[in-house]
mmCIF file of C-alpha atoms and ligand atoms in Angstrom:
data_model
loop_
_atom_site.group_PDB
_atom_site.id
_atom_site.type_symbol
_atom_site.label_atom_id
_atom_site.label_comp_id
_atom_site.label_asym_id
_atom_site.label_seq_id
_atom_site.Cartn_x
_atom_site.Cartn_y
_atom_site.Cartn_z
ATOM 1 C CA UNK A 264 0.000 0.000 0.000
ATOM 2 C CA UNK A 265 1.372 3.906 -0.749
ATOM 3 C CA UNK A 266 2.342 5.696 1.953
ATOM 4 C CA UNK A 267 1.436 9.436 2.432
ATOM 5 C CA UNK A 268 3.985 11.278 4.390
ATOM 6 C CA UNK A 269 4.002 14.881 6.038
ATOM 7 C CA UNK A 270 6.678 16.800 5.408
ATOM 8 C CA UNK A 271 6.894 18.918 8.488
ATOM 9 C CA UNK A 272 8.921 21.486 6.797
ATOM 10 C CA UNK A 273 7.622 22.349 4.186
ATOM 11 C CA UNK A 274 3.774 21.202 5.221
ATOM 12 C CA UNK A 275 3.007 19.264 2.089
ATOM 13 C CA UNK A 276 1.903 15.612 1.952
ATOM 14 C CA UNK A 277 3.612 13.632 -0.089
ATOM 15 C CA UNK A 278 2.129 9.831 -1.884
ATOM 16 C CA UNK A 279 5.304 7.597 -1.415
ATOM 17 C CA UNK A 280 4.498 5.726 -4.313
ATOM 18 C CA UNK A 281 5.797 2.157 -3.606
ATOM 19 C CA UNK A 282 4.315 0.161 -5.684
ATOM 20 C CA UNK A 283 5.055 2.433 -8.304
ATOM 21 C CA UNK A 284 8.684 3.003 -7.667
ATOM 22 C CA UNK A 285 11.744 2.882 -9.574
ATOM 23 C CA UNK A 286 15.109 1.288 -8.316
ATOM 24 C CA UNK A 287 17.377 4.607 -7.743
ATOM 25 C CA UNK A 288 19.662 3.006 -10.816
ATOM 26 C CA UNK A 289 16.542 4.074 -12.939
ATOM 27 C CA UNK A 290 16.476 7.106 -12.706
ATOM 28 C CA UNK A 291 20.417 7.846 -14.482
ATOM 29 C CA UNK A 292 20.532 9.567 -17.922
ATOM 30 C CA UNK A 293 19.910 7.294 -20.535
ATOM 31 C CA UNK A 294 20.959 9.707 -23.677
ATOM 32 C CA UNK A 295 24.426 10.061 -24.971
ATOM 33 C CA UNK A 296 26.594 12.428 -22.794
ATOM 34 C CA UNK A 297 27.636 15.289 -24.617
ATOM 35 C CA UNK A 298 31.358 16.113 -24.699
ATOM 36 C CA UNK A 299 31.420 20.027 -23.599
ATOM 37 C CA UNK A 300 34.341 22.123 -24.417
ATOM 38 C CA UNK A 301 36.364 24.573 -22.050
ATOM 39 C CA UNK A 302 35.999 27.393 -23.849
ATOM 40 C CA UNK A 303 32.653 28.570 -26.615
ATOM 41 C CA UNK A 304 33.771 31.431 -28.511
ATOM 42 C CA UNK A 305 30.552 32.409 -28.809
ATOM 43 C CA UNK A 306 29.507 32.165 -24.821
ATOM 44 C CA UNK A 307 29.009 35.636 -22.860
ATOM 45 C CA UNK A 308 30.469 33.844 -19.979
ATOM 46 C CA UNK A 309 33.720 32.313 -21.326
ATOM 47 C CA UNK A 310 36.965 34.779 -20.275
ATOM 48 C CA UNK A 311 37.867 37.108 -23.437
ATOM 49 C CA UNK A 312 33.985 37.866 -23.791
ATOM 50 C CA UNK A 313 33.723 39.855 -20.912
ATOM 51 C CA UNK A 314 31.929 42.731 -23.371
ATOM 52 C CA UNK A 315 28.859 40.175 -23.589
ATOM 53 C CA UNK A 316 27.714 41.142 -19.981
ATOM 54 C CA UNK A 317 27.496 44.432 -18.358
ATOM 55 C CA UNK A 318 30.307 45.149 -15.992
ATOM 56 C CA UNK A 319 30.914 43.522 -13.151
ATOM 57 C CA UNK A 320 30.012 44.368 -9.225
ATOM 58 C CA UNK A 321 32.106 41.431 -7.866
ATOM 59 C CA UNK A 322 35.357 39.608 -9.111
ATOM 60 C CA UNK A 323 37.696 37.210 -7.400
ATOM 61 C CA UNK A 324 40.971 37.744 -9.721
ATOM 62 C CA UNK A 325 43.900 35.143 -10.454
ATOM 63 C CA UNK A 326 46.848 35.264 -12.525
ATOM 64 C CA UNK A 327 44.903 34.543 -15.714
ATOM 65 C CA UNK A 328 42.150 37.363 -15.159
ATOM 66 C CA UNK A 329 39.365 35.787 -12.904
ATOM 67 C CA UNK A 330 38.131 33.116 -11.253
ATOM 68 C CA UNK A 331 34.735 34.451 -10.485
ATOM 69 C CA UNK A 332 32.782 37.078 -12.209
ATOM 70 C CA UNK A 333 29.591 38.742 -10.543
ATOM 71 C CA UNK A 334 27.799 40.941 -13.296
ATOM 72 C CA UNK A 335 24.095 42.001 -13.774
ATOM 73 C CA UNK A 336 21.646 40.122 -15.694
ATOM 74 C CA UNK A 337 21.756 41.211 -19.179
ATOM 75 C CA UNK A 338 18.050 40.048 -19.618
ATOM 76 C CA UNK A 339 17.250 40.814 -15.738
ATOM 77 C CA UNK A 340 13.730 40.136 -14.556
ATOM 78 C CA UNK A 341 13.773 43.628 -12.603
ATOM 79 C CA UNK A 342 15.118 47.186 -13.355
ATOM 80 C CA UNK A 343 18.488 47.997 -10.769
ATOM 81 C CA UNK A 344 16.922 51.657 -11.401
ATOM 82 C CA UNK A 345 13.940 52.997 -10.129
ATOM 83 C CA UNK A 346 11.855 53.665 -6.806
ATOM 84 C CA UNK A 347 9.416 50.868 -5.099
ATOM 85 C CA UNK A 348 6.020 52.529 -5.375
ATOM 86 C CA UNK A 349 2.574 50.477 -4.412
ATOM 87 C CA UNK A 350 -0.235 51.140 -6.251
ATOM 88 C CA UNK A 351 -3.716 50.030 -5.547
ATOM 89 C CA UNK A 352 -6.530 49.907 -7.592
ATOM 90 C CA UNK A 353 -9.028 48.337 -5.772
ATOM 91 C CA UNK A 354 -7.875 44.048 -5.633
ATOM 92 C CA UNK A 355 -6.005 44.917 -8.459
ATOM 93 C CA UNK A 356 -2.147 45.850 -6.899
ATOM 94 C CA UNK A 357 1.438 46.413 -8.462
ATOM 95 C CA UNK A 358 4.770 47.349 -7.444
ATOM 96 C CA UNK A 359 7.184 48.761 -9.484
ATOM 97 C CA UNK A 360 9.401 46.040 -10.962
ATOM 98 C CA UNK A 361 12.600 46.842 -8.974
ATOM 99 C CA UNK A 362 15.540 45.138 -7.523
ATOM 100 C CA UNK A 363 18.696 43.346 -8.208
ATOM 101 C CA UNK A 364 19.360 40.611 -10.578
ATOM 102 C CA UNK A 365 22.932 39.252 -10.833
ATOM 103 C CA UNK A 366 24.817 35.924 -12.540
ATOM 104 C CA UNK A 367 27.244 34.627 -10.671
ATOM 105 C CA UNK A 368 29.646 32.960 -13.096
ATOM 106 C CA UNK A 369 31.443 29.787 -11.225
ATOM 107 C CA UNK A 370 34.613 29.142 -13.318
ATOM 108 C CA UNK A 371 36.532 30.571 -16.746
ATOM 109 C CA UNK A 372 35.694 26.604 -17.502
ATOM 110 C CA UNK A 373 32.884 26.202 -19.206
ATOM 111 C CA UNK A 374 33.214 22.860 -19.369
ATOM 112 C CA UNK A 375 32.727 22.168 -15.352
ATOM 113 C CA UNK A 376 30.086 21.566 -12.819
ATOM 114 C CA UNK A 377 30.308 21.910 -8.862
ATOM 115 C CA UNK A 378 30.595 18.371 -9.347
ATOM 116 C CA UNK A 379 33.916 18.523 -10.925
ATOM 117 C CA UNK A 380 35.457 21.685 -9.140
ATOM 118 C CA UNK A 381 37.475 21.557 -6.149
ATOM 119 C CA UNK A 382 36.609 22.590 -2.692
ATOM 120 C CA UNK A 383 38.484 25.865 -3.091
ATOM 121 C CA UNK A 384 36.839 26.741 -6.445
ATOM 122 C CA UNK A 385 33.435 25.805 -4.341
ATOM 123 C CA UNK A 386 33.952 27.971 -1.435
ATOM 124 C CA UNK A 387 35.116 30.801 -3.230
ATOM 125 C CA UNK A 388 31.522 30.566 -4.834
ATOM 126 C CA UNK A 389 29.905 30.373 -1.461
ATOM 127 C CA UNK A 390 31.821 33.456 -0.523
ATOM 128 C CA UNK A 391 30.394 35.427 -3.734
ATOM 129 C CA UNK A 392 26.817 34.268 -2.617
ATOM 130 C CA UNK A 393 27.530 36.135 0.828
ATOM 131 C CA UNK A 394 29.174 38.793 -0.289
ATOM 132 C CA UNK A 395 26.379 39.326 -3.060
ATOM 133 C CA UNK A 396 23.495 38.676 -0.365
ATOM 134 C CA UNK A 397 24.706 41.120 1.778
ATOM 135 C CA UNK A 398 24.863 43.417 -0.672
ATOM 136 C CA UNK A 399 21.574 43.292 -2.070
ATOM 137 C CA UNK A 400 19.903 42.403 1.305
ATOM 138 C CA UNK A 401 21.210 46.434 2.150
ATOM 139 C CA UNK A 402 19.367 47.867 -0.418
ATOM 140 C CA UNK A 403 16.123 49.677 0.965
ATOM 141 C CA UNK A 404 14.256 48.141 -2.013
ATOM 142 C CA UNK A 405 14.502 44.988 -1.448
ATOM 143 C CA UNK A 406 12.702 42.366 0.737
ATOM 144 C CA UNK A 407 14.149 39.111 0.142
ATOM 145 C CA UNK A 408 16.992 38.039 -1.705
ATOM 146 C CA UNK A 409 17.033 34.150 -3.573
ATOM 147 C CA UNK A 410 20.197 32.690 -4.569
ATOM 148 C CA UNK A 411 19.731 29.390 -6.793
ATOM 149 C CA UNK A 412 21.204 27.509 -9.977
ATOM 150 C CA UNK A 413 19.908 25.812 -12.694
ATOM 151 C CA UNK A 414 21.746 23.485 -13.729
ATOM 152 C CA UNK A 415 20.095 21.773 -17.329
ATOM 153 C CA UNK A 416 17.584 22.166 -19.542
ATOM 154 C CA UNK A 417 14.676 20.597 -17.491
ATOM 155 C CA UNK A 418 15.972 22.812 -14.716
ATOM 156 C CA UNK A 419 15.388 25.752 -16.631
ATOM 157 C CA UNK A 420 18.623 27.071 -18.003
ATOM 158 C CA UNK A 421 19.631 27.196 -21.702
ATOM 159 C CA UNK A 422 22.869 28.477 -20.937
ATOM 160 C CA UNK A 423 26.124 26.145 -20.425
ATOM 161 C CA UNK A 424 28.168 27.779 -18.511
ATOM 162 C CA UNK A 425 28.314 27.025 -15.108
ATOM 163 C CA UNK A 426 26.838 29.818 -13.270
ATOM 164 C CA UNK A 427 24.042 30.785 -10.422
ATOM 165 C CA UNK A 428 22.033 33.596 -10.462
ATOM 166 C CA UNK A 429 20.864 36.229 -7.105
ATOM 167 C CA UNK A 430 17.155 38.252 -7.629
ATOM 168 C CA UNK A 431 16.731 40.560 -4.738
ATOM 169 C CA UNK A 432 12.761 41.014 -4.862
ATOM 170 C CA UNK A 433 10.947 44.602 -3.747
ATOM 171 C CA UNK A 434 8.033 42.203 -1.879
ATOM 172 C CA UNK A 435 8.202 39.108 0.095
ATOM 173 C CA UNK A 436 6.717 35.996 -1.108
ATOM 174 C CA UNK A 437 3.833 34.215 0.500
ATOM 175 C CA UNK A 438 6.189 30.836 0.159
ATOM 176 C CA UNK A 439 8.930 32.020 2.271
ATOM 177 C CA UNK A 440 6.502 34.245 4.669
ATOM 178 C CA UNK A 441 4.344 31.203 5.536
ATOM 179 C CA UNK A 442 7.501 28.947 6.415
ATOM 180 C CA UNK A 443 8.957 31.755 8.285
ATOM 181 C CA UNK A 444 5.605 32.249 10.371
ATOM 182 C CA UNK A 445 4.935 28.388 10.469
ATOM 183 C CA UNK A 446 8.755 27.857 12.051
ATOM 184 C CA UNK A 447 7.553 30.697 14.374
ATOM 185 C CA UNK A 448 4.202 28.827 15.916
ATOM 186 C CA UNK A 449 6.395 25.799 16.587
ATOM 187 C CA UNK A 450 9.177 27.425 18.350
ATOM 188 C CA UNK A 451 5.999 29.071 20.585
ATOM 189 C CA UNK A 452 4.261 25.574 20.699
ATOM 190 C CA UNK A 453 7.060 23.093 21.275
ATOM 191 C CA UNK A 454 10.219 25.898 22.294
ATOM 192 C CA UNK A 455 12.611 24.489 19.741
ATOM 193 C CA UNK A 456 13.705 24.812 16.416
ATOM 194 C CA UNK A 457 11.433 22.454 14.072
ATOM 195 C CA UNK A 458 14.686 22.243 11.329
ATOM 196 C CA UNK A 459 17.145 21.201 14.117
ATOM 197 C CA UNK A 460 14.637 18.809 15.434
ATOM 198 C CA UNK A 461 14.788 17.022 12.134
ATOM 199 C CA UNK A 462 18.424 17.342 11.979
ATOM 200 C CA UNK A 463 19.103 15.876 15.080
ATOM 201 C CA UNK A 464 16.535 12.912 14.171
ATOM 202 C CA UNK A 465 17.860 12.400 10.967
ATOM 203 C CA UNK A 466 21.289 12.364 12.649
ATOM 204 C CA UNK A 467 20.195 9.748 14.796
ATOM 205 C CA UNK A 468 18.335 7.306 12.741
ATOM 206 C CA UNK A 469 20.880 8.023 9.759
ATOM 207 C CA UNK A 470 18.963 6.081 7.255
ATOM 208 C CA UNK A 471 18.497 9.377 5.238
ATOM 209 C CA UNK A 472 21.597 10.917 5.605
ATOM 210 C CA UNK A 473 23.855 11.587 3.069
ATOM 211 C CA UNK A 474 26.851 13.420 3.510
ATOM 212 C CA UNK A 475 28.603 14.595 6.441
ATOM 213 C CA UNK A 476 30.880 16.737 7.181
ATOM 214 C CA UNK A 477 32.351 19.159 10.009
ATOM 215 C CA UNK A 478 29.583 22.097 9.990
ATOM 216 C CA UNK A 479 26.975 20.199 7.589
ATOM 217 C CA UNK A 480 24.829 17.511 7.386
ATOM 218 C CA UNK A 481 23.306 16.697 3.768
ATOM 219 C CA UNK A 482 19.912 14.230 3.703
ATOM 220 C CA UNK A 483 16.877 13.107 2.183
ATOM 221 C CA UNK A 484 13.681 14.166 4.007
ATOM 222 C CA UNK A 485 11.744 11.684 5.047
ATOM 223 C CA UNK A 486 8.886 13.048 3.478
ATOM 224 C CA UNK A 487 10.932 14.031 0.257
ATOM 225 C CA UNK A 488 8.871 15.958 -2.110
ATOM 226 C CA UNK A 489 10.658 14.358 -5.262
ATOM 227 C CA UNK A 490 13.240 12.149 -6.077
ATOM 228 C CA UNK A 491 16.301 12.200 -4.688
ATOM 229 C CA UNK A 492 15.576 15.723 -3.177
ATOM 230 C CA UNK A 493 18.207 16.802 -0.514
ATOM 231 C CA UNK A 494 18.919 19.398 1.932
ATOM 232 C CA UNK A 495 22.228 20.564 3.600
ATOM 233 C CA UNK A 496 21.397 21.612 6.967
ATOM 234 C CA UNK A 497 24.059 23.693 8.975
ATOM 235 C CA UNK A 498 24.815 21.872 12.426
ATOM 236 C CA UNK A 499 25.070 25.047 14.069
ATOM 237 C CA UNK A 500 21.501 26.857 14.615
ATOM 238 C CA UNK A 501 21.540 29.685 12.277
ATOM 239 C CA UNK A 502 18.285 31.409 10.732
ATOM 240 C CA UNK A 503 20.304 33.589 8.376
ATOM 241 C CA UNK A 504 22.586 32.360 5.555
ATOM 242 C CA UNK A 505 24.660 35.503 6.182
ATOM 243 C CA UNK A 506 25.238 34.779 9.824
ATOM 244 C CA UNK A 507 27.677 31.223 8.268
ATOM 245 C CA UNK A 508 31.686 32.070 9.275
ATOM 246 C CA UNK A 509 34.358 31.399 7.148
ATOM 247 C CA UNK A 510 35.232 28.203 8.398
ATOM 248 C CA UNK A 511 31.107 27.026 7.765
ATOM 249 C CA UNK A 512 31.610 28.693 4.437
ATOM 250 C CA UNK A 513 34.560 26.266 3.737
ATOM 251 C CA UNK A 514 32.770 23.402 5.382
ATOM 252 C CA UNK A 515 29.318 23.767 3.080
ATOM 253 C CA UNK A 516 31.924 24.122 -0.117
ATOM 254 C CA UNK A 517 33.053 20.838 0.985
ATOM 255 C CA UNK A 518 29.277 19.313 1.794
ATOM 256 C CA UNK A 519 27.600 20.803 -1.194
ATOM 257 C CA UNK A 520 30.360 19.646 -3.781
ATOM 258 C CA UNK A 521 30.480 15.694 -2.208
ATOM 259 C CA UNK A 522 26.378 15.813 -2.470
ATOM 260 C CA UNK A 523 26.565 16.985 -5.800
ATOM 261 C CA UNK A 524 29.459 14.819 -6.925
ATOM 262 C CA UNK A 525 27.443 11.760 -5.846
ATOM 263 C CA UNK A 526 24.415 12.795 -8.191
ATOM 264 C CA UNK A 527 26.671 13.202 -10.667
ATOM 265 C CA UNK A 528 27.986 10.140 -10.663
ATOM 266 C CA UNK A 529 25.625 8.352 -9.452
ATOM 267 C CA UNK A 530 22.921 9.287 -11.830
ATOM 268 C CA UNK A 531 24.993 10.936 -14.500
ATOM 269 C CA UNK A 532 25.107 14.392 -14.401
ATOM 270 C CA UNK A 533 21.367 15.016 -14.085
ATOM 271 C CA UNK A 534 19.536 18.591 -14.518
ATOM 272 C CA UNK A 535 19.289 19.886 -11.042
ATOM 273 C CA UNK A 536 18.141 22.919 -9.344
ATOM 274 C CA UNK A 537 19.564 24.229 -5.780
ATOM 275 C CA UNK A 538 18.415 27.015 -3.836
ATOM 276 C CA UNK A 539 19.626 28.861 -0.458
ATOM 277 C CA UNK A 540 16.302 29.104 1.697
ATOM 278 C CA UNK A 541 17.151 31.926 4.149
ATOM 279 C CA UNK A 542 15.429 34.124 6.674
ATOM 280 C CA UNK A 543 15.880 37.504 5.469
ATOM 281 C CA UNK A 544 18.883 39.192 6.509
ATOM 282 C CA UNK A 545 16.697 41.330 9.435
ATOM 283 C CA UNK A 546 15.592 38.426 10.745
ATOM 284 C CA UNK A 547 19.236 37.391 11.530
ATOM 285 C CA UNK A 548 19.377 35.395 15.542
ATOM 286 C CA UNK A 549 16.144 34.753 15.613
ATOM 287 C CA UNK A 550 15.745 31.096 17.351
ATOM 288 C CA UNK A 551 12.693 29.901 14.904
ATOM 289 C CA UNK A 552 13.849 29.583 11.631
ATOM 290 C CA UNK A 553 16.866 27.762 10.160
ATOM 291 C CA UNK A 554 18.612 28.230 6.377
ATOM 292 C CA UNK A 555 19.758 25.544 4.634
ATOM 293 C CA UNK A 556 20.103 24.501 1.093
ATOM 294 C CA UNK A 557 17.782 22.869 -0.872
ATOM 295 C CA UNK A 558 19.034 20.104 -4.047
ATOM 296 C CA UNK A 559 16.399 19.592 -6.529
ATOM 297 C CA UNK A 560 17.104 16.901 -9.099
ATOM 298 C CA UNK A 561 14.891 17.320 -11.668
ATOM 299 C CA UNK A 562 13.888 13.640 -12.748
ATOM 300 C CA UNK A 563 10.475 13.798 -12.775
ATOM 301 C CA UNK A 564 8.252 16.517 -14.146
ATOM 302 C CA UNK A 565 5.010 18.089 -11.892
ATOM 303 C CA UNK A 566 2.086 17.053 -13.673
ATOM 304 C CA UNK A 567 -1.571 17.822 -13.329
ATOM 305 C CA UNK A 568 -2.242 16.319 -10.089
ATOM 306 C CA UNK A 569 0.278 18.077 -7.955
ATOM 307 C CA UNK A 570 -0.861 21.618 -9.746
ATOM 308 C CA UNK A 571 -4.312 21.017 -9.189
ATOM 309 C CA UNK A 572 -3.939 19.146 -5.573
ATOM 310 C CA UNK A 573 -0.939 20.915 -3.906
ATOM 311 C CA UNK A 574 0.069 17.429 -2.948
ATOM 312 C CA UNK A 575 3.116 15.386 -4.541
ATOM 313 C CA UNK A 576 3.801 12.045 -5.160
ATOM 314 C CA UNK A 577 7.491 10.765 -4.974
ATOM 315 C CA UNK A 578 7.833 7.657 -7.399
ATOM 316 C CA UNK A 579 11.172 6.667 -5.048
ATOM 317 C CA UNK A 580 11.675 5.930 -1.865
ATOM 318 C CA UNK A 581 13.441 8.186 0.538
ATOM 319 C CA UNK A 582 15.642 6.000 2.574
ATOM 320 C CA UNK A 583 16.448 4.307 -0.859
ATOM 321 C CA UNK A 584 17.879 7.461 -2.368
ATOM 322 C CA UNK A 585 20.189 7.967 0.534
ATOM 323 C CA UNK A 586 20.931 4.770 0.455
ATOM 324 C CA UNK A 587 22.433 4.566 -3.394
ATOM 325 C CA UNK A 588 23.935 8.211 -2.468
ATOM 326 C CA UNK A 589 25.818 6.743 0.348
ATOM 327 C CA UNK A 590 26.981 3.832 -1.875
ATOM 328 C CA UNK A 591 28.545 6.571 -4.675
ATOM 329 C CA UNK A 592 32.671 6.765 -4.591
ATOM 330 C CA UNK A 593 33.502 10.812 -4.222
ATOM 331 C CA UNK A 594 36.404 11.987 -3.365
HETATM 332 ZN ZN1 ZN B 163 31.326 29.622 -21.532
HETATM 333 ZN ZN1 ZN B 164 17.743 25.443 14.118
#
């Protein structure tokens, strides 16, 4: 019989499809893997074409010219320029599309993925995403600030390159609002912190663990929304992403590369999304809410009944996943 599971993060209920389920082997690439050079001529991210993108607002420099190039979004979704005004018009409200959209180019390579960087390369990346959240979390416009990569086609990116992307919005999002609040009413209820109550059980029952390291812990929720889903959850209680010091910074390069390494091998090199869910940066100490980082494979495709129902059904099994993970050679 399925089993539906509550994921008590997120608050979604989720149809562990058993009988349904594929062996974790299933779900690897079956097409031909494409042999990707180091450098497109024609790329507005490969080193030489620096033109191709406005200029930079961060850069971490080497001998060659740079390892890591912050610039706006050529195509951004929101104007850098411009005041935040309301407007209300009875139900119907705007706000003036403003705030900050940046690309966060990895590596010169354009042939790599975090998979296949090194743990340097990876934290110096981290270190961009502070210094860029910071940034953007100062200006007056903005009200939260998401950091995420697609990494594929069926994760939404057309471009090769490995890079990430930062939108600071003007508004707040009901998604993030309703997790922040919902964190809140179980601190009040129960007088801990709901994400290091899963932690700690996941630590101790270990069948969905994953990775770990020093400062992080990377595992499969129980009640995993979709395949092979992960999060990398900071031992340390922290609500704000900024509030990470350098050597948690290091330590997440080194857990976020291993987790990633053993999809890519694992299931070879599949499209993936990842995201940095963070308080805000105001909301920095506060004892309710914990950041982490979420892994999104994307195997699967959201189809009619999870759009219509809010509800999702997982076509794997949890402890499985981890399982196979564990079992992947990484170095
Ligand atoms: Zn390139
Ligand atoms: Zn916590």
């Amino acid at each position: 019989m399925p089993e539906l599971r509550h994921n008590v993060l997120t608050r979604d209920w989720v149809i562990i499809a058993t009988e349904r389920a594929k062996r974790p082997e299933d779900f690897a690439k079956k097409k031909e893997r494409k042999i990707i050079p180091a450098y497109v001529a024609t790329c507005p991210f490969c080193p030489g074409n620096e033109k191709m993108t406005p200029p930079e607002t961060y850069v971490v420099p080497d001998a060659k010219g740079w390892r890591i190039r912050v610039s706006p979004n050529k195509f951004a979704a929101l104007s850098y320029l411009g005041e935040r005004q309301r407007t209300f018009h009875g139900t119907r409200r705007t706000v003036t599309g403003v705030g900050i959209h940046e690309v966060i180019i990895e590596t010169p390579d354009h042939s790599k993925t975090t998979a296949l960087l090194d743990d340097r390369e990876v934290e110096a990346i981290i270190q961009a995403y502070l210094n860029r959240f910071k940034y953007a979390s100062a200006d007056p416009r903005v009200e939260q600030v998401t950091i995420f990569k697609n990494h594929g086609e069926a994760a939404g990116t057309s471009l090769e390159h490995p890079h990430s992307q930062m939108i600071g919005t003007p508004v707040i999002t009901a998604h993030l609002r309703d997790r922040l609040i919902n964190s809140l009413k179980h601190f009040d209820e129960f007088g801990e912190c709901i994400y290091c109550r899963v932690r700690d059980l996941e630590l101790a029952e270990g069948t969905r663990v994953v990775v770990e390291t020093e400062h992080f812990v990377s595992l499969v929720p129980y009640a995993a929304l979709t395949p092979f889903s992960m999060l990398v959850v900071p031992r340390r209680h922290m609500a704000c992403f900024a509030e990470i010091n350098d050597a948690e910074a290091a330590d997440l390069a080194r857990n976020l590369r291993r987790t990633l390494a053993k999809l890519y091998r694992g299931l070879d090199d599949p499209d993936f999304n990842y995201v940095v869910r963070t308080a805000p940066l105001e909301n920095t100490g506060v004892k309710y809410y914990h950041w982490y980082v979420s892994i999104i494979p994307r195997l699967t495709k959201m189809a009619g009944f999870e759009l219509g129902s809010g509800m999702f059904i997982n076509v794997s099994l949890p402890e499985e996943n981890a399982k196979f993970l564990r079992g992947v050679q990484v170095d």
